[in-house]
Coordinates of C-alpha atoms and ligand atoms in Angstrom, one line a residue:
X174 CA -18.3 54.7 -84.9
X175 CA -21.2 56.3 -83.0
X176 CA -23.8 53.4 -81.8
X177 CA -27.6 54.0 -83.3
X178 CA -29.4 53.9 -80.2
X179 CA -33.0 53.7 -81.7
X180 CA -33.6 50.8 -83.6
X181 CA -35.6 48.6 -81.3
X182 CA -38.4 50.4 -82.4
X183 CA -38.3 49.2 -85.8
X184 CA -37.9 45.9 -85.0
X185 CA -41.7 44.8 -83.9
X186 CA -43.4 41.8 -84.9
X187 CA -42.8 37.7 -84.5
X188 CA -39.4 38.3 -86.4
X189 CA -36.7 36.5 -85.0
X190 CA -34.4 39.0 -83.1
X191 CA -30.4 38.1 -84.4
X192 CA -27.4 39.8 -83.1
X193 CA -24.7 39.6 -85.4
X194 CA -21.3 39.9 -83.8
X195 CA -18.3 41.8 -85.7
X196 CA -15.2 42.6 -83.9
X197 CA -12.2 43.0 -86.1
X198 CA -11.1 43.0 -89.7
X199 CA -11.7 40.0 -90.2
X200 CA -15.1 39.6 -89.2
X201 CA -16.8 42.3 -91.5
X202 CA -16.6 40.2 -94.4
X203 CA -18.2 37.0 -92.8
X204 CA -20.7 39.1 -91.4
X205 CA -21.8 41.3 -94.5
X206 CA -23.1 38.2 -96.9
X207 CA -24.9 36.9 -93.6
X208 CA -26.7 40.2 -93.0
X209 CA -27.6 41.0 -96.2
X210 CA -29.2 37.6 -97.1
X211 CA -31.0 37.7 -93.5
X212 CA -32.4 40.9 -94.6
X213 CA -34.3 39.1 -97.8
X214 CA -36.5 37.6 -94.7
X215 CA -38.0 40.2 -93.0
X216 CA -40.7 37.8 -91.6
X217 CA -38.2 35.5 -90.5
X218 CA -35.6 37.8 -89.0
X219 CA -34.4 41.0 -87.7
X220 CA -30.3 41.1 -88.0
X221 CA -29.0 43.8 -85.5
X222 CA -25.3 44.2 -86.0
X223 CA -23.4 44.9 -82.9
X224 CA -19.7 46.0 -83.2
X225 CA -17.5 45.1 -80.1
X226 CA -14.6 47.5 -80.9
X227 CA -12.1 45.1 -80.9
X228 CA -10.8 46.9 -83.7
X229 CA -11.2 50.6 -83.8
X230 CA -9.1 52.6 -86.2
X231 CA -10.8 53.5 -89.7
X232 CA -8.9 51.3 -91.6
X233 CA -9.3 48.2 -89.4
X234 CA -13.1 48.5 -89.2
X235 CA -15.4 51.9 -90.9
X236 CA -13.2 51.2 -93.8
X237 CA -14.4 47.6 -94.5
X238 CA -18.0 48.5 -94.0
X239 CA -17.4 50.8 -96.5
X240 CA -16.0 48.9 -99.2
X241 CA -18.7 46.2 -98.4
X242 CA -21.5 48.5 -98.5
X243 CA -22.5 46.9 -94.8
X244 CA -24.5 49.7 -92.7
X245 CA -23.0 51.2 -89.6
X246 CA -23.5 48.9 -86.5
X247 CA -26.6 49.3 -84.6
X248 CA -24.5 48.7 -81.8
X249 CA -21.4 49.8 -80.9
X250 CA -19.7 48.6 -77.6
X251 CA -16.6 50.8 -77.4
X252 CA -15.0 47.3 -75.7
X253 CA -11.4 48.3 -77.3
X254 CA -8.4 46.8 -76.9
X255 CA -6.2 45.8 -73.8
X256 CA -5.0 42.1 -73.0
X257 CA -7.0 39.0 -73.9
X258 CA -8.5 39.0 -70.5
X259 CA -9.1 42.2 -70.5
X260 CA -10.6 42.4 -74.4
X261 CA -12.5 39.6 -73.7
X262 CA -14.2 40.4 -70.0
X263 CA -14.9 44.1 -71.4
X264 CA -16.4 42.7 -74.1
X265 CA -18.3 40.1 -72.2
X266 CA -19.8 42.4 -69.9
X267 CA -21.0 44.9 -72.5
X268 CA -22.7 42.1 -74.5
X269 CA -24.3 40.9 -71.4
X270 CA -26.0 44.2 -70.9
X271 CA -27.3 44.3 -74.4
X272 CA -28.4 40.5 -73.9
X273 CA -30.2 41.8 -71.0
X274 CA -32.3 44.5 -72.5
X275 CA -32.4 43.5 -76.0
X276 CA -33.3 40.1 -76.0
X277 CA -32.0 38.4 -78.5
X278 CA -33.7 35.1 -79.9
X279 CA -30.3 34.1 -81.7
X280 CA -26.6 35.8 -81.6
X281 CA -24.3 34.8 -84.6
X282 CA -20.7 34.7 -83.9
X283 CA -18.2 34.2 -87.0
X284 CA -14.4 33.5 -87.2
X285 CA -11.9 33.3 -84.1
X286 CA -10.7 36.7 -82.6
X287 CA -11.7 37.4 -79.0
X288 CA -15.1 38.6 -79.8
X289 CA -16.2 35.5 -80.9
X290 CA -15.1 34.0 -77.4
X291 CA -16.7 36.3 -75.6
X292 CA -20.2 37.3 -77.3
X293 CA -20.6 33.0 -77.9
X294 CA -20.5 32.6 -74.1
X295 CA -21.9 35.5 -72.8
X296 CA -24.9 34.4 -74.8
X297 CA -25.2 31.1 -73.7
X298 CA -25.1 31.7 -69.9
X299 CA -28.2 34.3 -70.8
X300 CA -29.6 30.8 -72.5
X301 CA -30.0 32.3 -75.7
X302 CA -28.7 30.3 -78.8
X303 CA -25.6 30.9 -80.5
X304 CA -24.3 29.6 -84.2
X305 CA -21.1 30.1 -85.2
X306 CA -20.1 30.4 -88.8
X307 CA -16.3 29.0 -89.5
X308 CA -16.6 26.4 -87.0
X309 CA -14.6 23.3 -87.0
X310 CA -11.2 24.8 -88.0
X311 CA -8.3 23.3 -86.0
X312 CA -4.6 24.1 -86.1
X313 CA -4.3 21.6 -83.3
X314 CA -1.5 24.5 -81.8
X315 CA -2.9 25.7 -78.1
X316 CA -0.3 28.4 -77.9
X317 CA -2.5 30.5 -81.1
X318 CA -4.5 32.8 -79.1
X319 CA -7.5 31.8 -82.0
X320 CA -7.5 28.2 -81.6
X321 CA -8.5 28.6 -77.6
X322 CA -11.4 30.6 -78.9
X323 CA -12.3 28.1 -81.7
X324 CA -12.3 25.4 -79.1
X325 CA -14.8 27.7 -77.1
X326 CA -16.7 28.9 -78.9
X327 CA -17.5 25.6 -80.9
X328 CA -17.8 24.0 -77.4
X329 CA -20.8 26.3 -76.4
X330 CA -22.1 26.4 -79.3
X331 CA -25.7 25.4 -80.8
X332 CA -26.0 25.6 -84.4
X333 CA -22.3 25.2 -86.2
X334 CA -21.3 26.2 -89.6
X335 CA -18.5 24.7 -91.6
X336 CA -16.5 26.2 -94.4
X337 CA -15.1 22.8 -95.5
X338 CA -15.9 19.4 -96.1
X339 CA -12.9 18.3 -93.3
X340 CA -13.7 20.4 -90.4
X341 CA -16.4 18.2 -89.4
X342 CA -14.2 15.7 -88.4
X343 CA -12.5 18.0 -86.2
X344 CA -15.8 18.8 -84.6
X345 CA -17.1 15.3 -84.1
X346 CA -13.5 14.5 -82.5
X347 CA -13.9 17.1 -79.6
X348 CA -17.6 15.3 -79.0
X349 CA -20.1 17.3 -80.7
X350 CA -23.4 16.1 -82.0
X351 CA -23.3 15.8 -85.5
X352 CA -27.0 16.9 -85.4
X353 CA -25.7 20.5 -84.9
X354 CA -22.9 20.6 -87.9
X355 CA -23.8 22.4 -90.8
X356 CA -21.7 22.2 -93.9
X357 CA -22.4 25.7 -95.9
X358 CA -19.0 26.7 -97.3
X359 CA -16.6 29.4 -96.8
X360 CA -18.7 32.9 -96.2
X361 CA -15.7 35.1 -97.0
X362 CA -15.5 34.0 -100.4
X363 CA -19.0 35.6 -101.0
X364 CA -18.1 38.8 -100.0
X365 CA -15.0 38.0 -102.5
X366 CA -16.7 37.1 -105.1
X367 CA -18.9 39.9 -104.9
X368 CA -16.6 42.6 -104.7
X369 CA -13.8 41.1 -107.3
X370 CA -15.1 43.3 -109.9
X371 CA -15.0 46.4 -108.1
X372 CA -11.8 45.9 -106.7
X373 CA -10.0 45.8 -110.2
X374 CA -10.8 49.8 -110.4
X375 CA -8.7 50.3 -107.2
X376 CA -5.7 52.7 -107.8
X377 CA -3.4 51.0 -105.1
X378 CA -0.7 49.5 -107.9
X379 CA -0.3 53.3 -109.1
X380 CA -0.1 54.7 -105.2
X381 CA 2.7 52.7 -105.1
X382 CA 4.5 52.3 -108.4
X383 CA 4.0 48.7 -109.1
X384 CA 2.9 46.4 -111.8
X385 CA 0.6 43.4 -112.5
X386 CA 2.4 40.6 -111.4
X387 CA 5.8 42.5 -110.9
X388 CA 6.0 42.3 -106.8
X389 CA 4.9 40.4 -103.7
X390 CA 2.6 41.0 -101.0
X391 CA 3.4 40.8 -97.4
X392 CA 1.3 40.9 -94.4
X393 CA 2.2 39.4 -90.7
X394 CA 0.8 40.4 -87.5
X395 CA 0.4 36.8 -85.5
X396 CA 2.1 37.3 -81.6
X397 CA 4.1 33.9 -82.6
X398 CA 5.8 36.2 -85.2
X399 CA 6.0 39.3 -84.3
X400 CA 6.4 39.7 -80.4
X401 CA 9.5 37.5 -80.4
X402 CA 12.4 39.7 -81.7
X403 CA 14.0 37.6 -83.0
X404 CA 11.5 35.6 -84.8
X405 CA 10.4 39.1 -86.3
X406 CA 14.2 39.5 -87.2
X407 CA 14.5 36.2 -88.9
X408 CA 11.1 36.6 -91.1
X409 CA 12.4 40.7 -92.0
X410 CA 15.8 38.9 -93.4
X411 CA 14.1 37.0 -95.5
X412 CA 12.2 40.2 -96.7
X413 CA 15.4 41.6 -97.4
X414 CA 16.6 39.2 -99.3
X415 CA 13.1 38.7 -101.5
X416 CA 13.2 42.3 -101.6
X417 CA 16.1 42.9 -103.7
X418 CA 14.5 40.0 -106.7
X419 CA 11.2 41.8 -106.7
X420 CA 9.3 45.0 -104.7
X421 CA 7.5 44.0 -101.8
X422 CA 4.9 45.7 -100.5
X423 CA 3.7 45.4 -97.1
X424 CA 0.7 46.8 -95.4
X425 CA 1.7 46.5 -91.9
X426 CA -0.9 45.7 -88.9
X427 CA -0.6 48.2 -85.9
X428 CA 0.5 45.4 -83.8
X429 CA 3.1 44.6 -85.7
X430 CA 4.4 48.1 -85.9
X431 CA 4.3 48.6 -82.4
X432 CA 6.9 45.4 -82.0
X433 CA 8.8 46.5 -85.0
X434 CA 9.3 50.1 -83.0
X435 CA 9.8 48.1 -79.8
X436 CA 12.5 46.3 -81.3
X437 CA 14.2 49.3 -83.0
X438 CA 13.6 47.5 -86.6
X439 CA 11.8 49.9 -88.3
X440 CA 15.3 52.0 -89.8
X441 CA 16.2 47.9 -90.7
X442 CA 13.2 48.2 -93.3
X443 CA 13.3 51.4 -94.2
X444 CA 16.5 50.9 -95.3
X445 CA 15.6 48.0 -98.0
X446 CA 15.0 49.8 -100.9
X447 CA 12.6 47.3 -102.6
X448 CA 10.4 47.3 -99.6
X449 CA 7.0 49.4 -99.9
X450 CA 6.1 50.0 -96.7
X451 CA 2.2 51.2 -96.6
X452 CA -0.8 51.4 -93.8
X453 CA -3.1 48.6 -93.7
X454 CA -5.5 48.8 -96.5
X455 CA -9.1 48.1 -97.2
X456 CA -10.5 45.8 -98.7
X457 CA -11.1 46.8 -102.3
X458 CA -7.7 47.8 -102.1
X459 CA -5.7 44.9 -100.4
X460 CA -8.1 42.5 -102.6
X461 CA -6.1 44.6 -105.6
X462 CA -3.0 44.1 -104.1
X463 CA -3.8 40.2 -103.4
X464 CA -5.0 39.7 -107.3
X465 CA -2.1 41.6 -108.6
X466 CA 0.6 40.3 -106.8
X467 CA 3.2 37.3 -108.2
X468 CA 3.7 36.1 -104.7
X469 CA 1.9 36.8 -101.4
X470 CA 3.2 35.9 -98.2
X471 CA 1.2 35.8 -95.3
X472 CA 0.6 34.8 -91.7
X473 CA -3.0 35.5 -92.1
X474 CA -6.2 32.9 -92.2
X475 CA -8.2 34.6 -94.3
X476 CA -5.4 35.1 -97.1
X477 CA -4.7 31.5 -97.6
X478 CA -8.6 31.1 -98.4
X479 CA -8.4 34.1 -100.5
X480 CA -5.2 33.2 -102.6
X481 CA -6.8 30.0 -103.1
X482 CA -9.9 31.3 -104.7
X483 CA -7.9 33.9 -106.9
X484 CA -5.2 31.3 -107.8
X485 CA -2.2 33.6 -106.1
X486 CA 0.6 31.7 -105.1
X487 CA 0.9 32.1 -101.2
X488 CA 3.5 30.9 -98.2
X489 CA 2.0 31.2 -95.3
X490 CA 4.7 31.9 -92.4
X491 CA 3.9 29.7 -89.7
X492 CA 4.5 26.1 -88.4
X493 CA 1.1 25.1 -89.3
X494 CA -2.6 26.1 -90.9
X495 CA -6.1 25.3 -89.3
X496 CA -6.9 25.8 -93.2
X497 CA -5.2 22.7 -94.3
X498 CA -7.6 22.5 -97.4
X499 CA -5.8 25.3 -98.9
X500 CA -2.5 23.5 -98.8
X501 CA -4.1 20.0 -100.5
X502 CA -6.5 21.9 -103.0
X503 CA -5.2 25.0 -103.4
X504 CA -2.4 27.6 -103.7
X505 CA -1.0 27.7 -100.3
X506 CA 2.6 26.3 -98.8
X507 CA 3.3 26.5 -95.3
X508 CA 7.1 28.0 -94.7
X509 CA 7.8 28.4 -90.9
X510 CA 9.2 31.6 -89.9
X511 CA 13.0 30.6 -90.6
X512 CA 15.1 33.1 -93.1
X513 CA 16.2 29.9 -95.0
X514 CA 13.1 28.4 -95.9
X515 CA 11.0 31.6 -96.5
X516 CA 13.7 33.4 -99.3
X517 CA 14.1 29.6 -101.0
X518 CA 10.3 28.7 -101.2
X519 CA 9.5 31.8 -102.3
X520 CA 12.5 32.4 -104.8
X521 CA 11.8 28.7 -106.2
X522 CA 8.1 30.4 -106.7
X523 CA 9.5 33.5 -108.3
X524 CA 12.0 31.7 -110.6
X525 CA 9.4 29.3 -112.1
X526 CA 7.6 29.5 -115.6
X527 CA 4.6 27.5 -113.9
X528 CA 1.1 29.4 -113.3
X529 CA -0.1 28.8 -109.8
X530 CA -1.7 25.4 -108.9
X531 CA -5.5 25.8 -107.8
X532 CA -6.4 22.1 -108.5
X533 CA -10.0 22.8 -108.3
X534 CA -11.9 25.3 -105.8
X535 CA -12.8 23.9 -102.7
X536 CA -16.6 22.5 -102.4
X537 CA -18.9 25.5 -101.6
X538 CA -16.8 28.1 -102.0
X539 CA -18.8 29.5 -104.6
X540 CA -20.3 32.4 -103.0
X541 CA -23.4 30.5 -101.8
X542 CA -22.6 30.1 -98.5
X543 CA -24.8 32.9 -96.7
X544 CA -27.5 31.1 -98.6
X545 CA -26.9 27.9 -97.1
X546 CA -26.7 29.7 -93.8
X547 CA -30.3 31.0 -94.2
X548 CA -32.3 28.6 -95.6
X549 CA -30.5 26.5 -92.2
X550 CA -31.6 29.2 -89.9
X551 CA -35.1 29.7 -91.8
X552 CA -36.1 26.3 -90.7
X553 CA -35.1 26.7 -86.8
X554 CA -36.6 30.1 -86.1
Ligands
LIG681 C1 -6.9 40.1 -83.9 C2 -7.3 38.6 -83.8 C3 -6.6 37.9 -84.9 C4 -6.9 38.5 -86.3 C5 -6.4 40.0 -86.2 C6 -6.7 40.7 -87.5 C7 -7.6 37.8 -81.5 C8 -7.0 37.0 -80.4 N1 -6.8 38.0 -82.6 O1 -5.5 40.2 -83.6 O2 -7.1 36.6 -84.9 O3 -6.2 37.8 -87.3 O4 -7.2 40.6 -85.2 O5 -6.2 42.0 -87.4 O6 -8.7 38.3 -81.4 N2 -4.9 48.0 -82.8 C9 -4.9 49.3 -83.3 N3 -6.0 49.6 -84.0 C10 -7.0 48.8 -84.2 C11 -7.0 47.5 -83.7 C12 -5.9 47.1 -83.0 O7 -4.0 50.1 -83.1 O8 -8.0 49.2 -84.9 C13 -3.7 47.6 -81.9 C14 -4.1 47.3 -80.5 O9 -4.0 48.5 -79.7 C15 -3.2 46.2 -80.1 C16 -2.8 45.5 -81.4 O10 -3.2 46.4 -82.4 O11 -2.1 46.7 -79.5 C17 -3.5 44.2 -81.5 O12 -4.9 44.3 -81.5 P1 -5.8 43.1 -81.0 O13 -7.2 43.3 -81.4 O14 -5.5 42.8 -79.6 O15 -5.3 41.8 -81.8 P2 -4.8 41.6 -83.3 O16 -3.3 41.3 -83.2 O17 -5.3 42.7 -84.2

């Protein structure tokens, strides 16, 4: 994505000046209903999007700003990928730069992926005020890469944005002022809500050969899953054995192919007939996939919120959630990573006459939340 190297000019006037961070796929969506409600103020603010690279292929990033009809990044930072420290110190230090000549009067961070870690505390240290939107999510489990940023970035912090009624509680425990907690909702289920319609016309079931409600959906990409081989073995066994009572398909992260090729797995799936094994998709089409499917299983965040709002039965594959909401309101089941447990949750799911169990949807997730956001931020700058 090339970086658009004019736009300070347009931005003139007593205008608040907001950077709005995106890194990774799942950013864009948090970030899209923020920008385009901001934009409804053009006295109050001027959004400037700045892209960190974290993610870099088309579809892990252009692809999602397609689909969500967000504009190209005002700035790019070409801070790809590496280790965490590495990510996150490249990052850091070509944010600082942009801090420096830009300006900023607030920077919005959303979500948990290295970016967020690093844009929320380079910004600080230039004294300029950061909110974050999805604070307050815990999954009390230090050895997830995200939580260590969620603790951060909450930490450093000025203006804090929950998604659910319970993630105050986890902010207050860690010592924050409640003066600084805002309860808005979930911001992803705006840009779901908004592009449910359109997604219905994606061709992705044809592409693939599979019908409403006749397979599952698969996605895992966590390090806790996939760079252990034999964790990665014992989740692919259970995909085998799912596989042969219903077609899987499984859009599979770049990280995750890179372990299943270290591991010498990949002729393991390509072998299990049942198993569709396609590119990560965007996100008209993977919200297809998500809407269509009978079952999805998932190690992802996002995807228990999302399941939850269409009313998809998902098993998330890990020990725990930092989205526990999703588990006592909505559709989700956590499963561990064992062969065992995932192949008889998931068969008991398959097997039954029930429709999925969405109690009721979780307060303000209702595709208000970017409003909430604004009218917050309205009244501090
Ligand atoms: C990151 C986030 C995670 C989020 C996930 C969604 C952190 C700590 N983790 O994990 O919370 O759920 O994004 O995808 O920030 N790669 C590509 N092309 C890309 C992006 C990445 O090939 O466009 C490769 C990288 O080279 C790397 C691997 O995928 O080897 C992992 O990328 P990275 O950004 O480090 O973390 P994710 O696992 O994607």
């Amino acid at each position: 994505m090339n970086a658009v190297k004019t736009y300070s000019k347009k931005y003139q006037g007593s205008a608040s000046k907001v950077f709005l961070v995106a890194g990774g796929r799942p950013n864009f969506m948090k970030v899209a209903p923020v920008y385009e409600e901001m934009k409804k103020y053009p006295a109050h603010f001027k959004p400037i999007i700045v892209h960190t690279g974290q993610h870099y292929d088309w579809n892990m990033s252009d692809i999602f700003f397609k689909n969500l009809g967000l504009k190209k990044p005002d700035i790019f930072l070409g801070a790809a990928t590496g280790n965490h420290g590495r990510q996150t110190g490249r990052i850091m230090i070509e944010f600082e730069k942009r801090l420096l000549k830009e300006k900023p009067d607030l920077v919005v961070v959303v979500g948990d992926i290295n970016s967020t870690l690093a844009c929320s505390v380079a910004a600080v240290k230039q004294r300029i005020r950061v909110a974050h939107v999805e604070s307050g999510l815990r999954s009390f489990d230090r050895s997830m890469p995200e939580e260590i940023n969620r603790v951060v970035t909450d930490a450093v912090s000025d203006i804090l944005f929950t998604a659910s009624e319970n993630d105050e509680t986890n902010l207050l425990n860690e010592g924050i002022s409640k003066d600084k907690i805002y309860f808005v909702g979930n911001v992803m289920i705006d840009s779901l809500r908004k592009i449910k319609k359109t997604a219905q016309k994606s061709k992705i079931l044809k592409k693939n050969g599979i019908r409403e409600k006749k397979y599952a959906s698969l996605t895992i990409h966590r390090p806790s899953n996939v760079d252990d081989k034999e964790t990665l073995q014992n989740i692919l066994n259970a995909v085998a054995v799912i596989q042969k009572e219903i077609p899987v398909v499984f859009p599979v992260h770049p990280r995750t192919m890179k372990m299943i090729m270290k591991f010498r797995l990949l002729s393991f799936i390509k072998n299990l007939e049942n198993l569709i094994l396609i590119e990560p998709l965007g996100y008209l089409d993977f919200a297809k996939l998500m809407v269509s499917s009978k079952l999805v299983m998932t190690d992802s965040g996002g995807i228990q919120e999302e399941t939850t709002i269409l009313n998809i039965p998902c098993l998330t594959i890990r020990e725990n959630t930092e989205r526990p909401i999703t588990v006592f309101e909505g559709t989700n089941t956590i499963v561990g990573n064992s062969t065992e447990n995932i192949v008889s949750k998931a068969k008991g799911i398959l097997n039954s006459k029930r429709k999925a169990q969405l109690k009721k949807a979780p307060k303000f997730w209702d595709g208000k939340a970017s409003q909430r956001i604004i009218k917050v931020l309205k009244k501090k700058f």
